[in-house]
């Protein structure tokens, strides 16, 4: 019995009650809503029982974890510099709890209603306007995130230039500067020979092996950072990390709120809940899969945040990968730096298909709400996949840096997808099944999400325009 099975057994039994609510064959009958998720494979176990064609619990765990552990992991050590170690750990636990609460909101209303996708759930509660709002947020969030992923991959392979400083990529450090390791050409090879074959897989469960490798690479990255930090601590090259915010050093109370969207973005998995659940052999396993994934991600985030901060101290950058972009005096140091950067780039390549899956489904729901015949569906699938990938590629080539856009997403669309929309569904309560506890939690989540977002936006604008 492996660790995933042990965790599954531990978390599964308290959640069996939700399996009674699942009706897998029910569809929305209101044609005016028009959100049928035509590109979502139909795997429909009956009465919550396991289907032989269904996905496994381990595959769901890896896919959920991969959706969480994306580009946001590199910004977590910088939040430790702002908050300090103890508040950072508290915030990580608090956000993971809120994520669990809001995912349970989604699953509870999905299992009790007639909806199979996030869009259908919003349409059931708020009509077509709710579905369109959800789809627009997903498109903005995922499209922006995927462009960022490709930009980071390009930076790792072919370097970049910022503020007049040239940062060489791994390929340029190894082989020198040539046309074939330029940013445009290296990204084109990645898009055609790595990403496209994975994007052509119709079922998200087919990505479970790639997701498992992605999670292992994230763990490998954490392990390397841990070893480097412990070695630096052993030879006396580290400084004692701050346990609490340093208000005397220029950190303001408003600045603390800017760290919350970073953690929220790092835990974002809500848009993948319905596609992964739809393919599970027993949909009631989804709650357990989410809980196990949250435990894994909390461990990864705290480890990378603590050891990254311990390793680089106050010199930690907003993107920790930049701290590894240096030439070491020793061969071992050079190999370690290159290994860290390449492992992270490969990790993002494997995260990319999971994020793209929900993007493609929601673009299809937004612009093509009616389900086509099988032949037309295949053509539409291939067309959407190719057009979206081409758009992301050209955007990654044309836009050198969109981190400010990433911060904007973290305080707006991501907050809506993760906290505001699920809580709004509970307060709307179209099935008259929300308990007093559910409604109190929903109000609290919305209050925290909106309040934190407004303060973070104000703080970012103040820093950007130099207001005091």
CSV table of C-alpha atoms in Angstrom, one decimal:
chain,number,residue,atom,x,y,z
A,1,UNK,CA,0.0,0.0,0.0
A,2,UNK,CA,1.6,3.3,-1.1
A,3,UNK,CA,1.3,6.7,0.5
A,4,UNK,CA,-1.5,7.9,-1.8
A,5,UNK,CA,-3.7,4.9,-0.9
A,6,UNK,CA,-3.1,5.5,2.8
A,7,UNK,CA,-4.1,9.1,2.5
A,8,UNK,CA,-7.1,8.2,0.3
A,9,UNK,CA,-8.4,5.8,3.0
A,10,UNK,CA,-7.9,8.4,5.7
A,11,UNK,CA,-9.8,11.2,3.9
A,12,UNK,CA,-12.4,9.1,2.0
A,13,UNK,CA,-14.7,7.7,4.7
A,14,UNK,CA,-16.0,11.0,6.1
A,15,UNK,CA,-17.0,12.0,2.6
A,16,UNK,CA,-19.2,9.1,1.5
A,17,UNK,CA,-22.3,11.0,2.1
A,18,UNK,CA,-21.7,13.1,-0.9
A,19,UNK,CA,-21.9,10.1,-3.3
A,20,UNK,CA,-25.6,9.9,-2.7
A,21,UNK,CA,-26.2,13.2,-4.4
A,22,UNK,CA,-24.5,12.4,-7.8
A,23,UNK,CA,-26.6,12.0,-10.9
A,24,UNK,CA,-24.3,11.5,-13.7
A,25,UNK,CA,-26.8,11.2,-16.6
A,26,UNK,CA,-28.7,14.4,-15.9
A,27,UNK,CA,-28.2,17.4,-18.3
A,28,UNK,CA,-29.4,21.0,-18.3
A,29,UNK,CA,-32.7,21.1,-20.2
A,30,UNK,CA,-33.0,24.8,-20.5
A,31,UNK,CA,-31.7,25.4,-24.0
A,32,UNK,CA,-31.4,29.2,-23.4
A,33,UNK,CA,-28.5,28.6,-21.1
A,34,UNK,CA,-26.5,26.8,-23.8
A,35,UNK,CA,-23.4,25.5,-22.0
A,36,UNK,CA,-23.1,21.8,-22.8
A,37,UNK,CA,-19.2,21.5,-22.6
A,38,UNK,CA,-19.1,19.8,-26.0
A,39,UNK,CA,-15.3,19.1,-25.8
A,40,UNK,CA,-15.6,17.4,-22.4
A,41,UNK,CA,-15.5,13.6,-22.7
A,42,UNK,CA,-18.6,11.9,-21.3
A,43,UNK,CA,-17.6,9.3,-18.7
A,44,UNK,CA,-20.8,8.6,-16.8
A,45,UNK,CA,-20.6,6.0,-14.0
A,46,UNK,CA,-24.1,5.2,-12.6
A,47,UNK,CA,-25.1,5.8,-9.0
A,48,UNK,CA,-21.6,6.9,-8.0
A,49,UNK,CA,-20.2,3.3,-8.5
A,50,UNK,CA,-16.8,2.8,-9.9
A,51,UNK,CA,-16.6,2.3,-13.7
A,52,UNK,CA,-13.9,0.3,-15.3
A,53,UNK,CA,-13.5,3.1,-17.9
A,54,UNK,CA,-13.1,5.7,-15.1
A,55,UNK,CA,-9.9,7.4,-14.0
A,56,UNK,CA,-8.1,6.4,-10.9
A,57,UNK,CA,-7.8,8.4,-7.6
A,58,UNK,CA,-4.0,8.6,-8.0
A,59,UNK,CA,-4.4,10.1,-11.5
A,60,UNK,CA,-6.8,12.7,-10.2
A,61,UNK,CA,-4.4,13.6,-7.4
A,62,UNK,CA,-1.6,14.1,-9.8
A,63,UNK,CA,-3.7,16.2,-12.2
A,64,UNK,CA,-5.0,18.4,-9.4
A,65,UNK,CA,-1.6,18.9,-7.9
A,66,UNK,CA,-0.1,19.7,-11.3
A,67,UNK,CA,-2.8,22.3,-11.8
A,68,UNK,CA,-1.8,23.9,-8.5
A,69,UNK,CA,2.0,23.8,-8.7
A,70,UNK,CA,2.6,26.1,-11.7
A,71,UNK,CA,4.5,29.3,-12.1
A,72,UNK,CA,3.4,30.6,-8.8
A,73,UNK,CA,5.8,28.4,-6.9
A,74,UNK,CA,8.7,30.6,-7.8
A,75,UNK,CA,7.1,33.7,-6.2
A,76,UNK,CA,6.5,32.0,-2.8
A,77,UNK,CA,10.0,32.5,-1.4
A,78,UNK,CA,9.6,36.3,-2.0
A,79,UNK,CA,6.4,36.3,0.1
A,80,UNK,CA,8.4,34.8,3.0
A,81,UNK,CA,10.7,37.8,2.8
A,82,UNK,CA,7.7,40.1,3.2
A,83,UNK,CA,5.7,38.2,5.7
A,84,UNK,CA,8.3,36.3,7.6
A,85,UNK,CA,8.3,32.5,8.1
A,86,UNK,CA,5.5,32.1,10.7
A,87,UNK,CA,2.9,34.3,9.1
A,88,UNK,CA,3.6,32.8,5.7
A,89,UNK,CA,2.9,29.3,7.0
A,90,UNK,CA,-0.3,30.5,8.6
A,91,UNK,CA,-1.4,32.2,5.4
A,92,UNK,CA,-0.6,29.0,3.4
A,93,UNK,CA,-2.8,26.9,5.8
A,94,UNK,CA,-5.6,29.5,5.8
A,95,UNK,CA,-5.8,29.6,2.0
A,96,UNK,CA,-5.6,25.9,1.6
A,97,UNK,CA,-8.5,25.6,4.0
A,98,UNK,CA,-10.6,28.2,2.1
A,99,UNK,CA,-9.7,26.3,-1.1
A,100,UNK,CA,-11.0,23.1,0.4
A,101,UNK,CA,-14.2,24.8,1.5
A,102,UNK,CA,-15.0,26.4,-1.9
A,103,UNK,CA,-14.2,23.2,-3.8
A,104,UNK,CA,-16.7,21.4,-1.5
A,105,UNK,CA,-19.2,24.1,-2.3
A,106,UNK,CA,-18.7,23.3,-6.0
A,107,UNK,CA,-19.0,19.6,-5.6
A,108,UNK,CA,-22.0,19.7,-3.3
A,109,UNK,CA,-24.0,21.8,-5.7
A,110,UNK,CA,-22.8,19.8,-8.7
A,111,UNK,CA,-23.8,16.5,-7.2
A,112,UNK,CA,-27.2,17.8,-6.2
A,113,UNK,CA,-28.1,19.5,-9.4
A,114,UNK,CA,-28.1,18.8,-13.1
A,115,UNK,CA,-24.7,20.3,-14.1
A,116,UNK,CA,-21.5,18.6,-15.2
A,117,UNK,CA,-19.2,21.7,-15.6
A,118,UNK,CA,-18.3,24.9,-13.7
A,119,UNK,CA,-20.1,26.9,-16.4
A,120,UNK,CA,-23.3,24.9,-16.1
A,121,UNK,CA,-23.2,25.3,-12.3
A,122,UNK,CA,-22.9,29.1,-12.7
A,123,UNK,CA,-25.7,29.0,-15.4
A,124,UNK,CA,-27.9,27.0,-13.1
A,125,UNK,CA,-27.6,29.7,-10.3
A,126,UNK,CA,-27.3,32.9,-12.3
A,127,UNK,CA,-28.4,32.1,-15.8
A,128,UNK,CA,-26.4,32.7,-19.0
A,129,UNK,CA,-24.8,35.9,-17.5
A,130,UNK,CA,-23.2,33.8,-14.7
A,131,UNK,CA,-21.9,31.2,-17.2
A,132,UNK,CA,-20.4,33.9,-19.5
A,133,UNK,CA,-18.8,35.7,-16.5
A,134,UNK,CA,-17.2,32.4,-15.4
A,135,UNK,CA,-16.0,31.5,-18.9
A,136,UNK,CA,-14.5,35.0,-19.4
A,137,UNK,CA,-12.6,34.7,-16.1
A,138,UNK,CA,-11.2,31.3,-17.0
A,139,UNK,CA,-10.1,32.4,-20.5
A,140,UNK,CA,-8.3,35.5,-19.1
A,141,UNK,CA,-6.7,33.6,-16.2
A,142,UNK,CA,-5.6,30.5,-18.1
A,143,UNK,CA,-4.6,32.3,-21.3
A,144,UNK,CA,-2.4,34.7,-19.3
A,145,UNK,CA,-0.9,31.9,-17.2
A,146,UNK,CA,0.0,29.8,-20.3
A,147,UNK,CA,1.6,32.8,-21.9
A,148,UNK,CA,3.7,33.3,-18.7
A,149,UNK,CA,4.6,29.6,-18.7
A,150,UNK,CA,5.9,29.9,-22.3
A,151,UNK,CA,7.8,33.1,-21.5
A,152,UNK,CA,9.5,31.4,-18.5
A,153,UNK,CA,10.4,28.4,-20.6
A,154,UNK,CA,11.9,30.7,-23.3
A,155,UNK,CA,13.9,32.6,-20.6
A,156,UNK,CA,15.3,29.3,-19.3
A,157,UNK,CA,16.3,27.9,-22.7
A,158,UNK,CA,17.3,31.1,-24.5
A,159,UNK,CA,17.6,33.8,-21.9
A,160,UNK,CA,16.2,37.4,-22.0
A,161,UNK,CA,17.3,41.0,-21.7
A,162,UNK,CA,15.9,43.3,-19.0
A,163,UNK,CA,17.0,46.8,-18.0
A,164,UNK,CA,20.0,46.5,-20.4
A,165,UNK,CA,21.2,43.3,-18.7
A,166,UNK,CA,21.5,40.2,-20.8
A,167,UNK,CA,20.7,36.9,-19.1
A,168,UNK,CA,21.8,33.9,-21.1
A,169,UNK,CA,19.7,30.8,-21.3
A,170,UNK,CA,20.9,27.2,-20.6
A,171,UNK,CA,21.3,26.4,-24.3
A,172,UNK,CA,23.3,29.6,-24.9
A,173,UNK,CA,25.6,28.9,-21.9
A,174,UNK,CA,26.2,25.4,-23.2
A,175,UNK,CA,26.6,26.0,-27.0
A,176,UNK,CA,27.0,29.7,-27.4
A,177,UNK,CA,24.6,32.1,-29.2
A,178,UNK,CA,23.3,30.6,-32.5
A,179,UNK,CA,20.2,31.0,-34.6
A,180,UNK,CA,18.9,27.6,-33.6
A,181,UNK,CA,18.9,28.4,-29.9
A,182,UNK,CA,17.2,31.7,-30.3
A,183,UNK,CA,14.0,32.3,-28.3
A,184,UNK,CA,11.6,32.1,-31.3
A,185,UNK,CA,13.2,28.8,-32.6
A,186,UNK,CA,13.6,27.0,-29.3
A,187,UNK,CA,10.1,27.8,-28.3
A,188,UNK,CA,8.8,26.6,-31.7
A,189,UNK,CA,10.5,23.3,-31.1
A,190,UNK,CA,9.0,23.0,-27.7
A,191,UNK,CA,5.5,23.9,-29.0
A,192,UNK,CA,5.6,21.4,-31.9
A,193,UNK,CA,7.3,18.4,-30.4
A,194,UNK,CA,6.5,18.6,-26.7
A,195,UNK,CA,3.3,20.6,-26.1
A,196,UNK,CA,1.2,19.8,-29.2
A,197,UNK,CA,1.3,16.0,-28.8
A,198,UNK,CA,0.1,16.4,-25.2
A,199,UNK,CA,-2.6,18.9,-26.1
A,200,UNK,CA,-4.1,16.5,-28.7
A,201,UNK,CA,-5.0,14.0,-25.9
A,202,UNK,CA,-8.8,14.2,-25.6
A,203,UNK,CA,-9.1,13.0,-22.0
A,204,UNK,CA,-7.5,14.8,-19.1
A,205,UNK,CA,-6.9,11.5,-17.4
A,206,UNK,CA,-4.5,10.7,-20.2
A,207,UNK,CA,-2.2,13.4,-18.8
A,208,UNK,CA,-1.9,11.6,-15.4
A,209,UNK,CA,1.6,10.2,-16.2
A,210,UNK,CA,2.8,13.6,-17.4
A,211,UNK,CA,1.3,15.1,-14.3
A,212,UNK,CA,3.0,12.6,-12.0
A,213,UNK,CA,6.3,13.5,-13.6
A,214,UNK,CA,5.5,17.2,-13.1
A,215,UNK,CA,4.8,16.7,-9.4
A,216,UNK,CA,8.0,14.7,-9.0
A,217,UNK,CA,10.0,17.4,-10.8
A,218,UNK,CA,8.5,20.0,-8.4
A,219,UNK,CA,9.6,17.7,-5.5
A,220,UNK,CA,13.0,17.3,-7.1
A,221,UNK,CA,13.3,21.1,-7.3
A,222,UNK,CA,12.4,21.5,-3.6
A,223,UNK,CA,14.9,18.8,-2.7
A,224,UNK,CA,17.7,20.6,-4.6
A,225,UNK,CA,16.8,23.9,-3.0
A,226,UNK,CA,16.8,22.2,0.4
A,227,UNK,CA,20.2,20.6,0.0
A,228,UNK,CA,21.7,23.8,-1.3
A,229,UNK,CA,20.2,25.8,1.6
A,230,UNK,CA,21.4,23.2,4.2
A,231,UNK,CA,24.9,23.3,2.7
A,232,UNK,CA,24.9,27.1,2.8
A,233,UNK,CA,23.7,27.0,6.4
A,234,UNK,CA,26.5,24.4,7.3
A,235,UNK,CA,29.2,26.6,5.8
A,236,UNK,CA,27.8,29.8,7.3
A,237,UNK,CA,26.7,31.5,4.1
A,238,UNK,CA,23.1,32.1,5.2
A,239,UNK,CA,21.4,34.7,7.4
A,240,UNK,CA,18.8,33.9,10.0
A,241,UNK,CA,15.4,34.2,8.3
A,242,UNK,CA,12.9,36.6,9.8
A,243,UNK,CA,10.1,35.0,11.6
A,244,UNK,CA,7.8,38.0,11.4
A,245,UNK,CA,7.5,41.1,9.0
A,246,UNK,CA,10.1,43.7,9.3
A,247,UNK,CA,8.1,46.9,9.6
A,248,UNK,CA,11.2,48.9,10.5
A,249,UNK,CA,12.7,47.9,7.2
A,250,UNK,CA,10.1,49.6,5.0
A,251,UNK,CA,7.5,46.9,4.9
A,252,UNK,CA,4.0,48.4,5.3
A,253,UNK,CA,0.8,46.8,6.5
A,254,UNK,CA,-0.7,47.3,3.0
A,255,UNK,CA,2.3,45.4,1.4
A,256,UNK,CA,1.4,42.3,3.4
A,257,UNK,CA,-1.9,42.0,1.5
A,258,UNK,CA,0.0,41.8,-1.8
A,259,UNK,CA,1.2,38.3,-0.8
A,260,UNK,CA,-2.3,36.8,-0.6
A,261,UNK,CA,-3.0,36.8,-4.4
A,262,UNK,CA,0.4,35.0,-4.9
A,263,UNK,CA,-0.7,32.2,-2.5
A,264,UNK,CA,-4.2,32.2,-4.0
A,265,UNK,CA,-2.9,31.8,-7.5
A,266,UNK,CA,-0.6,29.0,-6.3
A,267,UNK,CA,-3.6,27.0,-5.0
A,268,UNK,CA,-5.9,27.6,-8.0
A,269,UNK,CA,-7.5,24.3,-9.0
A,270,UNK,CA,-11.2,25.1,-9.3
A,271,UNK,CA,-11.4,25.2,-13.1
A,272,UNK,CA,-10.0,21.7,-13.3
A,273,UNK,CA,-12.4,20.2,-10.7
A,274,UNK,CA,-15.2,19.3,-13.1
A,275,UNK,CA,-13.1,17.9,-16.0
A,276,UNK,CA,-11.2,15.6,-13.6
A,277,UNK,CA,-14.3,14.6,-11.7
A,278,UNK,CA,-16.1,13.8,-14.9
A,279,UNK,CA,-13.6,11.1,-15.7
A,280,UNK,CA,-13.3,9.6,-12.2
A,281,UNK,CA,-14.6,6.0,-11.9
A,282,UNK,CA,-16.3,7.1,-8.7
A,283,UNK,CA,-17.0,10.9,-8.6
A,284,UNK,CA,-17.4,10.9,-4.9
A,285,UNK,CA,-13.6,10.3,-4.7
A,286,UNK,CA,-13.0,13.9,-5.9
A,287,UNK,CA,-13.2,15.4,-2.4
A,288,UNK,CA,-10.5,13.0,-1.2
A,289,UNK,CA,-8.3,13.7,-4.2
A,290,UNK,CA,-8.6,17.5,-3.6
A,291,UNK,CA,-7.7,17.1,0.1
A,292,UNK,CA,-4.7,14.9,-0.6
A,293,UNK,CA,-3.5,17.3,-3.3
A,294,UNK,CA,-3.8,20.2,-0.8
A,295,UNK,CA,-1.7,18.3,1.7
A,296,UNK,CA,1.0,17.7,-0.9
A,297,UNK,CA,1.0,21.2,-2.1
A,298,UNK,CA,1.1,22.8,1.4
A,299,UNK,CA,4.3,20.7,2.0
A,300,UNK,CA,5.8,21.7,-1.3
A,301,UNK,CA,5.0,25.4,-0.9
A,302,UNK,CA,6.3,25.7,2.6
A,303,UNK,CA,9.5,23.8,1.8
A,304,UNK,CA,10.3,25.8,-1.3
A,305,UNK,CA,9.4,29.1,0.4
A,306,UNK,CA,11.4,28.4,3.6
A,307,UNK,CA,14.5,26.9,1.9
A,308,UNK,CA,14.5,29.4,-0.9
A,309,UNK,CA,14.3,32.3,1.5
A,310,UNK,CA,17.0,30.6,3.7
A,311,UNK,CA,19.2,30.2,0.6
A,312,UNK,CA,19.0,33.6,-0.9
A,313,UNK,CA,17.8,35.8,2.0
A,314,UNK,CA,16.8,39.3,1.3
A,315,UNK,CA,18.3,39.1,-2.2
A,316,UNK,CA,15.5,36.7,-3.2
A,317,UNK,CA,13.8,38.0,-6.4
A,318,UNK,CA,10.0,38.0,-7.2
A,319,UNK,CA,10.8,35.1,-9.5
A,320,UNK,CA,13.3,32.9,-7.7
A,321,UNK,CA,14.5,31.3,-10.9
A,322,UNK,CA,16.4,34.5,-11.6
A,323,UNK,CA,18.5,33.9,-8.5
A,324,UNK,CA,19.8,30.7,-10.2
A,325,UNK,CA,20.7,32.6,-13.4
A,326,UNK,CA,24.4,33.0,-12.6
A,327,UNK,CA,27.7,31.5,-13.5
A,328,UNK,CA,29.2,29.5,-10.7
A,329,UNK,CA,33.0,29.2,-10.1
A,330,UNK,CA,32.7,25.4,-9.7
A,331,UNK,CA,31.5,22.7,-12.1
A,332,UNK,CA,29.1,21.3,-9.5
A,333,UNK,CA,27.6,24.7,-8.9
A,334,UNK,CA,27.1,25.3,-12.6
A,335,UNK,CA,25.5,21.8,-13.0
A,336,UNK,CA,23.2,22.5,-10.1
A,337,UNK,CA,22.1,25.9,-11.5
A,338,UNK,CA,21.4,24.4,-14.9
A,339,UNK,CA,19.6,21.4,-13.4
A,340,UNK,CA,17.3,23.6,-11.3
A,341,UNK,CA,16.4,25.8,-14.2
A,342,UNK,CA,15.8,22.9,-16.7
A,343,UNK,CA,13.8,20.8,-14.2
A,344,UNK,CA,11.5,23.8,-13.7
A,345,UNK,CA,11.1,24.4,-17.4
A,346,UNK,CA,10.2,20.8,-18.0
A,347,UNK,CA,7.8,21.0,-15.1
A,348,UNK,CA,6.0,23.9,-16.7
A,349,UNK,CA,5.9,22.0,-20.0
A,350,UNK,CA,4.0,19.3,-18.2
A,351,UNK,CA,1.7,21.7,-16.4
A,352,UNK,CA,0.8,23.5,-19.6
A,353,UNK,CA,-1.5,20.7,-21.0
A,354,UNK,CA,-3.6,20.6,-17.8
A,355,UNK,CA,-4.1,24.3,-17.8
A,356,UNK,CA,-4.8,24.3,-21.5
A,357,UNK,CA,-7.6,21.7,-21.1
A,358,UNK,CA,-9.9,23.9,-19.1
A,359,UNK,CA,-9.0,26.9,-21.3
A,360,UNK,CA,-10.0,25.0,-24.4
A,361,UNK,CA,-13.3,23.7,-22.9
A,362,UNK,CA,-14.3,27.2,-21.7
A,363,UNK,CA,-13.4,28.9,-25.0
A,364,UNK,CA,-15.6,26.3,-26.8
A,365,UNK,CA,-18.5,26.8,-24.4
A,366,UNK,CA,-18.2,30.6,-24.7
A,367,UNK,CA,-18.1,30.8,-28.5
A,368,UNK,CA,-19.7,27.5,-29.6
A,369,UNK,CA,-22.4,26.7,-27.1
A,370,UNK,CA,-24.2,24.2,-29.3
A,371,UNK,CA,-22.8,20.6,-29.4
A,372,UNK,CA,-21.8,19.7,-33.0
A,373,UNK,CA,-22.0,16.3,-34.7
A,374,UNK,CA,-19.0,14.0,-34.1
A,375,UNK,CA,-17.1,14.8,-37.3
A,376,UNK,CA,-17.5,18.6,-36.8
A,377,UNK,CA,-16.5,18.2,-33.1
A,378,UNK,CA,-13.2,16.6,-34.1
A,379,UNK,CA,-12.5,19.4,-36.5
A,380,UNK,CA,-13.4,22.0,-33.9
A,381,UNK,CA,-11.2,20.3,-31.3
A,382,UNK,CA,-8.2,20.3,-33.6
A,383,UNK,CA,-8.9,23.9,-34.7
A,384,UNK,CA,-9.3,25.3,-31.2
A,385,UNK,CA,-6.1,23.5,-30.0
A,386,UNK,CA,-4.0,24.8,-32.9
A,387,UNK,CA,-5.4,28.4,-32.8
A,388,UNK,CA,-4.9,28.7,-29.0
A,389,UNK,CA,-1.4,27.2,-29.1
A,390,UNK,CA,-0.4,29.6,-32.0
A,391,UNK,CA,-1.8,32.6,-30.1
A,392,UNK,CA,0.0,31.7,-26.9
A,393,UNK,CA,3.3,31.1,-28.9
A,394,UNK,CA,3.2,34.5,-30.7
A,395,UNK,CA,2.2,36.3,-27.5
A,396,UNK,CA,5.2,34.7,-25.6
A,397,UNK,CA,7.5,35.9,-28.4
A,398,UNK,CA,6.1,39.4,-28.7
A,399,UNK,CA,5.6,40.2,-24.9
A,400,UNK,CA,8.8,40.1,-22.9
A,401,UNK,CA,7.3,40.4,-19.5
A,402,UNK,CA,3.7,40.3,-18.2
A,403,UNK,CA,4.2,39.8,-14.5
A,404,UNK,CA,2.1,42.9,-13.8
A,405,UNK,CA,-0.7,41.2,-15.7
A,406,UNK,CA,-0.1,38.1,-13.6
A,407,UNK,CA,-0.5,40.2,-10.4
A,408,UNK,CA,-3.7,41.7,-11.8
A,409,UNK,CA,-5.1,38.3,-12.5
A,410,UNK,CA,-4.3,37.1,-9.0
A,411,UNK,CA,-6.3,40.0,-7.5
A,412,UNK,CA,-9.3,39.8,-9.9
A,413,UNK,CA,-10.1,36.8,-12.0
A,414,UNK,CA,-8.4,34.2,-9.9
A,415,UNK,CA,-10.2,35.5,-6.8
A,416,UNK,CA,-13.5,35.2,-8.6
A,417,UNK,CA,-12.9,31.7,-9.8
A,418,UNK,CA,-11.6,30.4,-6.5
A,419,UNK,CA,-13.6,32.2,-3.9
A,420,UNK,CA,-16.3,34.6,-5.0
A,421,UNK,CA,-18.1,32.4,-7.6
A,422,UNK,CA,-18.4,29.2,-5.5
A,423,UNK,CA,-19.5,31.2,-2.4
A,424,UNK,CA,-22.1,33.1,-4.6
A,425,UNK,CA,-23.6,29.8,-5.7
A,426,UNK,CA,-24.0,28.8,-2.0
A,427,UNK,CA,-25.7,32.1,-1.2
A,428,UNK,CA,-27.9,31.9,-4.3
A,429,UNK,CA,-29.0,28.4,-3.0
A,430,UNK,CA,-31.2,27.4,-6.0
A,431,UNK,CA,-31.6,23.9,-4.4
A,432,UNK,CA,-32.5,25.3,-0.9
A,433,UNK,CA,-29.9,23.0,0.6
A,434,UNK,CA,-27.3,25.5,2.1
A,435,UNK,CA,-26.8,25.2,5.8
A,436,UNK,CA,-26.3,28.2,8.1
A,437,UNK,CA,-22.6,27.1,8.4
A,438,UNK,CA,-22.3,27.1,4.6
A,439,UNK,CA,-23.8,30.6,4.2
A,440,UNK,CA,-21.7,32.0,7.0
A,441,UNK,CA,-18.5,30.6,5.5
A,442,UNK,CA,-19.6,31.9,2.0
A,443,UNK,CA,-20.1,35.4,3.3
A,444,UNK,CA,-16.7,35.2,5.2
A,445,UNK,CA,-14.9,34.0,2.1
A,446,UNK,CA,-16.4,36.7,-0.2
A,447,UNK,CA,-15.5,39.4,2.4
A,448,UNK,CA,-11.9,38.2,2.7
A,449,UNK,CA,-11.5,37.8,-1.1
A,450,UNK,CA,-12.9,41.2,-2.0
A,451,UNK,CA,-11.2,43.0,0.9
A,452,UNK,CA,-7.8,41.5,0.2
A,453,UNK,CA,-8.1,42.1,-3.5
A,454,UNK,CA,-9.0,45.8,-3.1
A,455,UNK,CA,-6.2,46.4,-0.6
A,456,UNK,CA,-3.7,44.5,-2.8
A,457,UNK,CA,-4.7,46.4,-5.9
A,458,UNK,CA,-4.3,49.7,-4.1
A,459,UNK,CA,-0.9,48.7,-2.7
A,460,UNK,CA,0.4,47.6,-6.1
A,461,UNK,CA,-0.9,50.9,-7.7
A,462,UNK,CA,0.7,52.9,-5.0
A,463,UNK,CA,4.1,51.2,-5.5
A,464,UNK,CA,3.8,51.4,-9.3
A,465,UNK,CA,3.1,55.1,-9.3
A,466,UNK,CA,5.3,56.0,-6.4
A,467,UNK,CA,2.5,57.1,-4.0
A,468,UNK,CA,3.3,57.0,-0.3
